Short mmCIF file of C-alpha atoms in Angstrom, two decimals:
data_model
loop_
_atom_site.label_atom_id
_atom_site.label_comp_id
_atom_site.label_asym_id
_atom_site.label_seq_id
_atom_site.Cartn_x
_atom_site.Cartn_y
_atom_site.Cartn_z
CA MET A 136 29.78 -21.91 -10.98
CA ASP A 137 29.08 -22.87 -14.57
CA SER A 138 29.74 -26.55 -15.21
CA SER A 139 31.73 -25.62 -18.30
CA MET A 140 34.27 -23.54 -16.33
CA ASN A 141 37.62 -24.79 -15.11
CA ILE A 142 37.75 -24.41 -11.33
CA PHE A 143 41.48 -23.66 -11.43
CA THR A 144 41.69 -21.12 -14.25
CA ASP A 145 38.08 -19.75 -14.46
CA MET A 146 38.32 -20.32 -18.20
CA PRO A 147 35.80 -22.24 -20.30
CA CYS A 148 36.54 -25.94 -20.56
CA GLU A 149 37.01 -27.15 -24.12
CA ALA A 150 36.86 -30.67 -25.45
CA GLY A 151 40.16 -32.02 -26.68
CA PRO A 152 40.67 -34.09 -29.85
CA LEU A 153 39.74 -37.28 -27.99
CA HIS A 154 36.45 -35.97 -26.51
CA ARG A 155 33.15 -34.49 -27.64
CA GLU A 156 30.73 -32.21 -25.75
CA THR A 157 27.41 -33.78 -24.79
CA GLN A 158 25.45 -30.55 -24.24
CA GLU A 159 25.35 -27.10 -25.75
CA ARG A 160 27.05 -24.64 -23.41
CA SER A 161 25.67 -21.28 -22.33
CA LEU A 162 27.23 -18.59 -20.14
CA ARG A 163 23.99 -16.66 -19.48
CA CYS A 164 22.24 -16.66 -16.13
CA PRO A 165 19.57 -19.31 -15.74
CA SER A 166 15.98 -18.18 -16.27
CA PRO A 167 13.57 -18.35 -13.32
CA PRO A 168 11.03 -21.17 -13.40
CA ARG A 169 7.82 -20.40 -15.23
CA ILE A 170 4.73 -19.66 -13.14
CA TRP A 171 1.93 -21.72 -14.61
CA ILE A 172 -1.53 -20.15 -14.43
CA PRO A 173 -4.14 -22.89 -14.92
CA PRO A 174 -7.59 -22.10 -16.32
CA PRO A 175 -10.07 -21.32 -13.56
CA GLN A 176 -12.61 -23.87 -12.43
CA THR A 177 -16.19 -23.35 -13.53
CA ASP A 178 -19.39 -23.26 -11.49
CA GLU A 179 -22.63 -25.08 -12.24
CA SER A 180 -23.56 -22.47 -14.86
CA GLY A 181 -20.26 -22.90 -16.71
CA LEU A 182 -18.81 -19.53 -15.68
CA PRO A 183 -15.31 -19.14 -14.20
CA ASP A 184 -15.36 -19.62 -10.42
CA ILE A 185 -12.51 -17.71 -8.79
CA GLY A 186 -13.75 -18.57 -5.31
CA PHE A 187 -12.42 -15.62 -3.34
CA VAL A 188 -14.02 -14.81 0.00
CA THR A 189 -15.40 -11.28 -0.12
CA SER A 190 -15.62 -11.01 3.66
CA ASP A 191 -11.89 -11.65 4.12
CA VAL A 192 -10.72 -8.08 3.61
CA ASN A 193 -7.18 -7.49 4.78
CA ARG A 194 -7.70 -3.95 5.95
CA HIS A 195 -4.93 -4.27 8.55
CA VAL A 196 -2.20 -5.76 6.38
CA ASP A 197 -0.67 -2.33 5.87
CA SER A 198 -1.44 1.14 7.22
CA SER A 199 -2.38 2.21 3.69
CA PHE A 200 -5.12 -0.42 3.52
CA THR A 201 -7.25 0.99 6.33
CA ASN A 202 -9.74 2.97 4.20
CA THR A 203 -11.87 -0.03 3.31
CA ASP A 204 -15.23 0.65 4.99
CA PHE A 205 -16.85 0.88 1.55
CA ILE A 206 -16.15 -2.79 0.80
CA GLN A 207 -18.67 -4.03 3.36
CA ASP A 208 -21.54 -2.74 1.20
CA ILE A 209 -20.22 -3.95 -2.17
CA ASN A 210 -22.51 -6.31 -4.08
CA TYR A 211 -20.50 -9.05 -5.85
CA GLU A 212 -23.45 -10.83 -7.47
CA GLU A 213 -23.00 -11.48 -11.17
CA LEU A 214 -19.45 -10.17 -11.06
CA ILE A 215 -18.46 -12.65 -13.77
CA ARG A 216 -21.30 -12.63 -16.27
CA ARG A 217 -19.73 -14.59 -19.14
CA ASP A 218 -16.93 -16.94 -20.10
CA VAL A 219 -14.55 -14.64 -21.96
CA GLY A 220 -12.41 -17.59 -22.95
CA ARG A 221 -15.20 -18.70 -25.30
CA ASP A 222 -16.76 -15.50 -26.65
CA TRP A 223 -13.91 -12.99 -26.39
CA LYS A 224 -13.61 -10.76 -29.44
CA TYR A 225 -10.34 -9.32 -30.64
CA GLU A 226 -11.78 -5.80 -30.81
CA GLU A 227 -12.52 -5.87 -27.07
CA ARG A 228 -8.84 -5.35 -26.30
CA ARG A 229 -9.40 -1.65 -27.11
CA GLU A 230 -12.15 -1.42 -24.49
CA ALA A 231 -12.09 -1.44 -20.69
CA GLN A 232 -13.55 -4.34 -18.70
CA GLN A 233 -14.94 -4.52 -15.18
CA VAL A 234 -12.68 -6.62 -12.96
CA LEU A 235 -14.41 -5.76 -9.67
CA PRO A 236 -17.67 -3.85 -9.11
CA PHE A 237 -15.62 -0.71 -8.53
CA LEU A 238 -12.55 -1.42 -10.67
CA TYR A 239 -12.18 -1.23 -14.45
CA LEU A 240 -9.10 -2.23 -16.44
CA GLY A 241 -8.19 -1.20 -19.96
CA PRO A 242 -5.86 0.69 -22.32
CA ASP A 243 -5.58 4.45 -22.59
CA GLY A 244 -8.33 4.65 -25.23
CA PRO A 245 -11.28 4.45 -22.81
CA ALA A 246 -9.61 7.11 -20.62
CA ARG A 247 -9.88 9.48 -23.60
CA ASP A 248 -13.51 8.61 -24.32
CA LYS A 249 -15.94 10.95 -22.56
CA ASN A 250 -18.91 8.78 -23.48
CA PHE A 251 -17.39 5.72 -21.82
CA LEU A 252 -16.31 7.62 -18.71
CA THR A 253 -19.82 9.00 -18.28
CA LYS A 254 -21.70 5.80 -19.11
CA ALA A 255 -19.53 3.59 -16.90
CA GLY A 256 -19.69 6.06 -14.02
CA ILE A 257 -15.93 6.41 -13.68
CA THR A 258 -15.07 8.66 -10.74
CA MET A 259 -11.26 8.34 -10.78
CA CYS A 260 -8.59 7.32 -13.29
CA LEU A 261 -5.31 5.71 -12.28
CA ALA A 262 -2.62 5.79 -14.98
CA VAL A 263 0.35 3.43 -14.69
CA ARG A 264 3.03 5.07 -16.84
CA ASN A 265 6.65 4.74 -17.71
CA THR A 266 8.67 7.67 -16.45
CA LEU A 267 9.84 8.48 -19.99
CA SER A 268 6.23 8.64 -21.17
CA ALA A 269 5.39 10.94 -18.29
CA ARG A 270 8.23 13.30 -19.18
CA ALA A 271 7.02 13.42 -22.78
CA ASN A 272 3.50 14.19 -21.51
CA LEU A 273 2.19 10.96 -22.97
CA LEU A 274 -0.59 8.89 -21.44
CA ASN A 275 -2.10 12.09 -20.06
CA PRO A 276 -5.72 12.14 -21.32
CA LYS A 277 -7.66 15.38 -21.11
CA ALA A 278 -11.15 13.87 -21.05
CA PRO A 279 -11.17 12.98 -17.31
CA ARG A 280 -10.09 16.47 -16.28
CA GLU A 281 -12.67 18.06 -18.56
CA LEU A 282 -15.32 15.95 -16.82
CA GLY A 283 -13.94 16.79 -13.37
CA ILE A 284 -12.63 13.26 -12.79
CA PRO A 285 -9.41 13.13 -10.74
CA VAL A 286 -6.40 11.40 -12.27
CA VAL A 287 -3.68 9.67 -10.22
CA ASN A 288 -0.40 8.84 -11.93
CA ILE A 289 1.88 5.94 -10.97
CA ASP A 290 5.19 6.53 -12.76
CA VAL A 291 7.91 3.86 -12.82
CA MET A 292 11.24 3.61 -14.62
CA GLY A 293 10.66 -0.09 -15.28
CA ASN A 294 8.40 -2.95 -14.27
CA PRO A 295 10.60 -4.02 -11.30
CA GLN A 296 9.78 -0.69 -9.64
CA LEU A 297 6.09 -1.58 -9.62
CA ILE A 298 6.43 -3.66 -6.46
CA SER A 299 7.26 -0.53 -4.46
CA GLU A 300 4.34 1.35 -6.07
CA PHE A 301 1.65 -1.26 -5.41
CA PRO A 302 0.84 0.10 -1.91
CA LYS A 303 0.57 3.63 -3.32
CA ALA A 304 -1.85 2.53 -6.02
CA ILE A 305 -3.95 0.47 -3.59
CA ALA A 306 -4.07 3.36 -1.13
CA ALA A 307 -5.17 5.80 -3.85
CA ILE A 308 -8.05 3.52 -4.89
CA ASN A 309 -9.21 2.91 -1.32
CA GLU A 310 -8.95 6.53 -0.23
CA HIS A 311 -11.00 7.72 -3.21
CA LEU A 312 -13.77 5.16 -2.81
CA ASN A 313 -13.88 5.42 0.97
CA SER A 314 -14.10 9.21 0.79
CA ARG A 315 -17.11 9.00 -1.51
CA TYR A 316 -18.62 6.30 0.69
CA ASN A 317 -18.36 8.48 3.80
CA GLN A 318 -19.78 11.48 1.94
CA PHE A 319 -22.86 9.53 0.85
CA LYS A 320 -23.30 8.07 4.35
CA ALA A 321 -23.09 11.51 5.95
CA LYS A 322 -25.66 13.06 3.58
CA SER A 323 -28.28 10.35 3.20
CA GLY A 324 -27.35 7.62 5.64
CA THR A 325 -26.99 5.18 2.77
CA SER A 326 -24.40 4.62 0.08
CA PRO A 327 -24.68 3.21 -3.44
CA SER A 328 -22.84 0.00 -4.23
CA PRO A 329 -20.23 0.81 -5.28
CA PRO A 330 -19.72 4.44 -4.17
CA GLY A 331 -17.52 5.06 -7.22
CA ARG A 332 -15.60 3.38 -10.01
CA VAL A 333 -11.88 3.53 -10.78
CA LEU A 334 -10.36 3.01 -14.22
CA VAL A 335 -6.83 1.58 -14.09
CA PHE A 336 -5.06 1.89 -17.43
CA CYS A 337 -1.71 1.85 -19.21
CA GLU A 338 -0.78 1.89 -22.91
CA THR A 339 -2.22 -1.56 -23.63
CA GLY A 340 -4.14 -2.46 -20.49
CA ASN A 341 -2.44 -5.85 -20.54
CA GLU A 342 0.77 -5.38 -18.56
CA ARG A 343 1.51 -2.72 -15.93
CA SER A 344 -2.11 -1.76 -15.23
CA ALA A 345 -3.10 -5.45 -15.18
CA ALA A 346 -0.37 -6.12 -12.61
CA VAL A 347 -1.76 -3.30 -10.43
CA ALA A 348 -5.27 -4.77 -10.67
CA ALA A 349 -3.96 -8.21 -9.72
CA ALA A 350 -1.95 -6.77 -6.82
CA TYR A 351 -5.09 -5.02 -5.54
CA ALA A 352 -7.02 -8.29 -5.55
CA MET A 353 -4.15 -10.04 -3.76
CA ALA A 354 -3.92 -7.38 -1.06
CA MET A 355 -7.63 -6.92 -0.39
CA TYR A 356 -9.00 -10.44 -0.90
CA SER A 357 -6.10 -12.74 0.07
CA LEU A 358 -5.82 -14.17 -3.44
CA ASP A 359 -2.62 -15.89 -4.46
CA VAL A 360 -0.85 -15.05 -7.72
CA ALA A 361 -2.72 -17.62 -9.81
CA LYS A 362 -6.16 -16.66 -8.47
CA ALA A 363 -5.50 -12.94 -8.90
CA ILE A 364 -4.41 -13.36 -12.52
CA GLN A 365 -7.39 -15.64 -13.16
CA LEU A 366 -9.71 -12.95 -11.79
CA VAL A 367 -8.21 -10.33 -14.11
CA GLN A 368 -8.20 -12.61 -17.15
CA SER A 369 -11.78 -13.73 -16.51
CA SER A 370 -12.82 -10.16 -17.36
CA ARG A 371 -10.04 -9.07 -19.74
CA PHE A 372 -8.95 -12.16 -21.63
CA CYS A 373 -6.13 -10.44 -23.54
CA VAL A 374 -4.10 -9.78 -20.39
CA ALA A 375 -0.66 -11.31 -20.87
CA LEU A 376 1.73 -10.90 -17.96
CA ASP A 377 5.25 -12.03 -18.81
CA TYR A 378 7.25 -14.12 -16.37
CA HIS A 379 8.96 -11.01 -14.99
CA LEU A 380 5.64 -9.50 -13.90
CA ALA A 381 4.39 -12.88 -12.67
CA HIS A 382 7.45 -13.30 -10.46
CA LEU A 383 7.04 -9.68 -9.32
CA LEU A 384 3.51 -10.50 -8.16
CA ARG A 385 4.79 -13.64 -6.43
CA SER A 386 7.33 -11.53 -4.53
CA TYR A 387 4.58 -9.11 -3.55
CA ASP A 388 2.47 -12.05 -2.40
CA ALA A 389 5.31 -13.12 -0.09
CA ILE A 390 5.42 -9.60 1.36
CA LEU A 391 1.67 -9.64 2.00
CA MET A 392 1.82 -13.05 3.67
CA ALA A 393 4.63 -11.86 5.95
CA LYS A 394 2.59 -8.80 6.94
CA ARG A 395 -0.45 -10.95 7.66
CA ASP A 396 1.63 -13.25 9.84
CA VAL A 397 2.98 -10.29 11.78
CA TYR A 398 -0.49 -8.84 12.22
CA ARG A 399 -1.92 -12.14 13.45
CA ALA A 400 1.00 -12.52 15.85
CA VAL A 401 0.50 -9.16 17.57
CA THR A 402 -3.29 -8.76 17.36
CA PRO A 403 -5.11 -9.41 20.66
CA VAL A 404 -7.91 -11.96 20.32
CA GLU A 405 -9.11 -11.89 23.92
CA SER A 406 -8.62 -9.41 26.75
CA PRO A 407 -8.18 -10.70 30.31
CA PRO A 408 -11.06 -10.07 32.72
CA ASN A 409 -10.86 -6.97 34.88
CA GLY A 410 -8.75 -7.52 37.94
CA SER A 411 -7.33 -10.80 36.72
CA LYS A 412 -3.66 -11.46 36.41
CA GLY A 413 -1.85 -13.02 33.52
CA ASN A 414 -0.76 -12.28 30.02
CA MET A 415 -3.03 -10.87 27.36
CA ARG A 416 -3.63 -13.55 24.74
CA PHE A 417 -2.48 -12.82 21.24
CA GLU A 418 -3.10 -14.82 18.11
CA GLY A 419 0.10 -16.79 17.78
CA LEU A 420 2.11 -14.76 20.31
CA SER A 421 2.26 -14.15 24.04
CA LEU A 422 3.65 -11.05 25.67
CA GLN A 423 5.91 -13.36 27.71
CA PRO A 424 6.76 -16.25 25.41
CA LYS A 425 8.39 -19.33 26.85
CA LYS A 426 12.06 -19.58 25.99
CA ARG A 427 12.86 -22.70 24.04
CA GLY A 428 15.65 -24.98 25.10
CA PHE A 429 18.65 -25.99 23.02
CA GLN A 430 17.42 -29.51 22.34
CA GLU A 431 13.96 -28.27 21.26
CA THR A 432 15.55 -25.84 18.81
CA ARG A 433 17.84 -28.55 17.46
CA ASP A 434 14.90 -30.92 16.93
CA ASP A 435 13.03 -28.25 14.96
CA ASP A 436 16.05 -27.67 12.74
CA GLU A 437 16.43 -31.38 12.05
CA ASP A 438 12.72 -31.71 11.21
CA MET A 439 12.98 -28.79 8.80
CA GLU A 440 16.04 -30.30 7.10
CA ASP A 441 14.27 -33.64 6.69
CA ALA A 442 11.23 -31.92 5.19
CA MET A 443 13.34 -29.92 2.75
CA GLU A 444 15.22 -33.04 1.68
CA ALA A 445 11.95 -34.86 1.05
CA VAL A 446 10.60 -32.02 -1.08
CA ASP A 447 13.85 -31.49 -2.97
CA SER A 448 14.35 -35.17 -3.67
CA GLU A 449 11.47 -35.13 -6.16
CA ARG A 450 13.64 -33.22 -8.63
CA PHE A 451 16.19 -36.03 -8.71
CA ALA A 452 13.84 -39.03 -8.65
CA ASN A 453 14.15 -39.93 -12.35
CA ARG A 454 17.25 -37.96 -13.23
CA GLN A 455 19.97 -39.89 -15.05
CA PRO A 456 23.68 -39.09 -14.61
CA LEU A 457 25.09 -36.86 -17.32
CA ALA A 458 28.76 -36.41 -18.22
CA PRO A 459 29.80 -33.12 -19.83
CA PHE A 460 32.13 -34.95 -22.28
CA ILE A 461 32.27 -38.38 -23.91
CA ASP A 462 34.99 -40.18 -25.84
CA ALA A 463 35.26 -39.22 -29.48
CA LEU A 464 35.77 -42.87 -30.36
CA GLN A 465 32.44 -43.76 -28.81
CA VAL A 466 30.72 -41.04 -30.87
CA GLU A 467 32.21 -42.44 -34.08
CA MET A 468 31.20 -45.98 -33.15
CA ASN A 469 27.64 -44.89 -32.42
CA SER A 470 27.49 -43.03 -35.74
CA GLU A 471 28.72 -46.12 -37.64
CA MET A 472 26.19 -48.34 -35.87
CA SER A 473 23.36 -45.93 -36.71
CA ALA A 474 24.48 -45.81 -40.35
CA ASN A 475 24.53 -49.62 -40.59
CA ILE A 476 21.04 -49.86 -39.11
#
């Protein structure tokens, strides 16, 4: 309940003639805390060092992330070739940049440029559009289709709907690249690295499409929100995700972590020898878990409460008490004292 509301009448409290308000009142909902994205650390050559582990591919996080055989042959050397924070040019916002060896990010301009699509070796375009733009046949470039490049559309009514479309976008990218990977392997026994390149774009290349690129990095490389945004911005410096999209990515990160926990809990790490008796060992879970007693459960709850109190107490360490109103006489006395000084 708002501190300026009367608990008996649900009406705003107003200062009488003998009192003055100490703070400006507001009836709007509080804004969520800002997600701070620090600048990435640099390596010995002075280039941004994101530090993601390329071998940690979460191909089992979701059923749509299973087509990832192509990633094992991807070459990540010299992925970040320059420090865009130092030599970024304003005109580059109209171009597309390489975020991953197989993933480009940019506005709709490069998707209309046949020369860029051919030179960059783009094999699929993924458009992240607003539903209204889709109905008006906007953000529907002809150049990819004229070159025989497939186009996948992700249409959303608003940015909050993106979180439900992330798996669809990730699946489309993986299925396309894995299909080309298997085709090359079947024909020649080898596959180029990468087997194809995907251009993810929206109107500006700085919002919806950037969020999709960050979500892909989070899902496939176990990056948190800050690392994923750093990876995207280290290639396309003009990316500016507002706090709504940043919190959307944080929510998606929580979903991914929950799925990873479930997978680790039910994935067998060692099978019992033939003919032996006993439970199959699972990572974090047994087929016949031991039932916890009442006292053990109570101890865990108390430990959790103590930990939460310790963490939450930091917010109140240096906080001074604040009254919503003060005496009008005191305000006048303070004003007179200030005037005399």
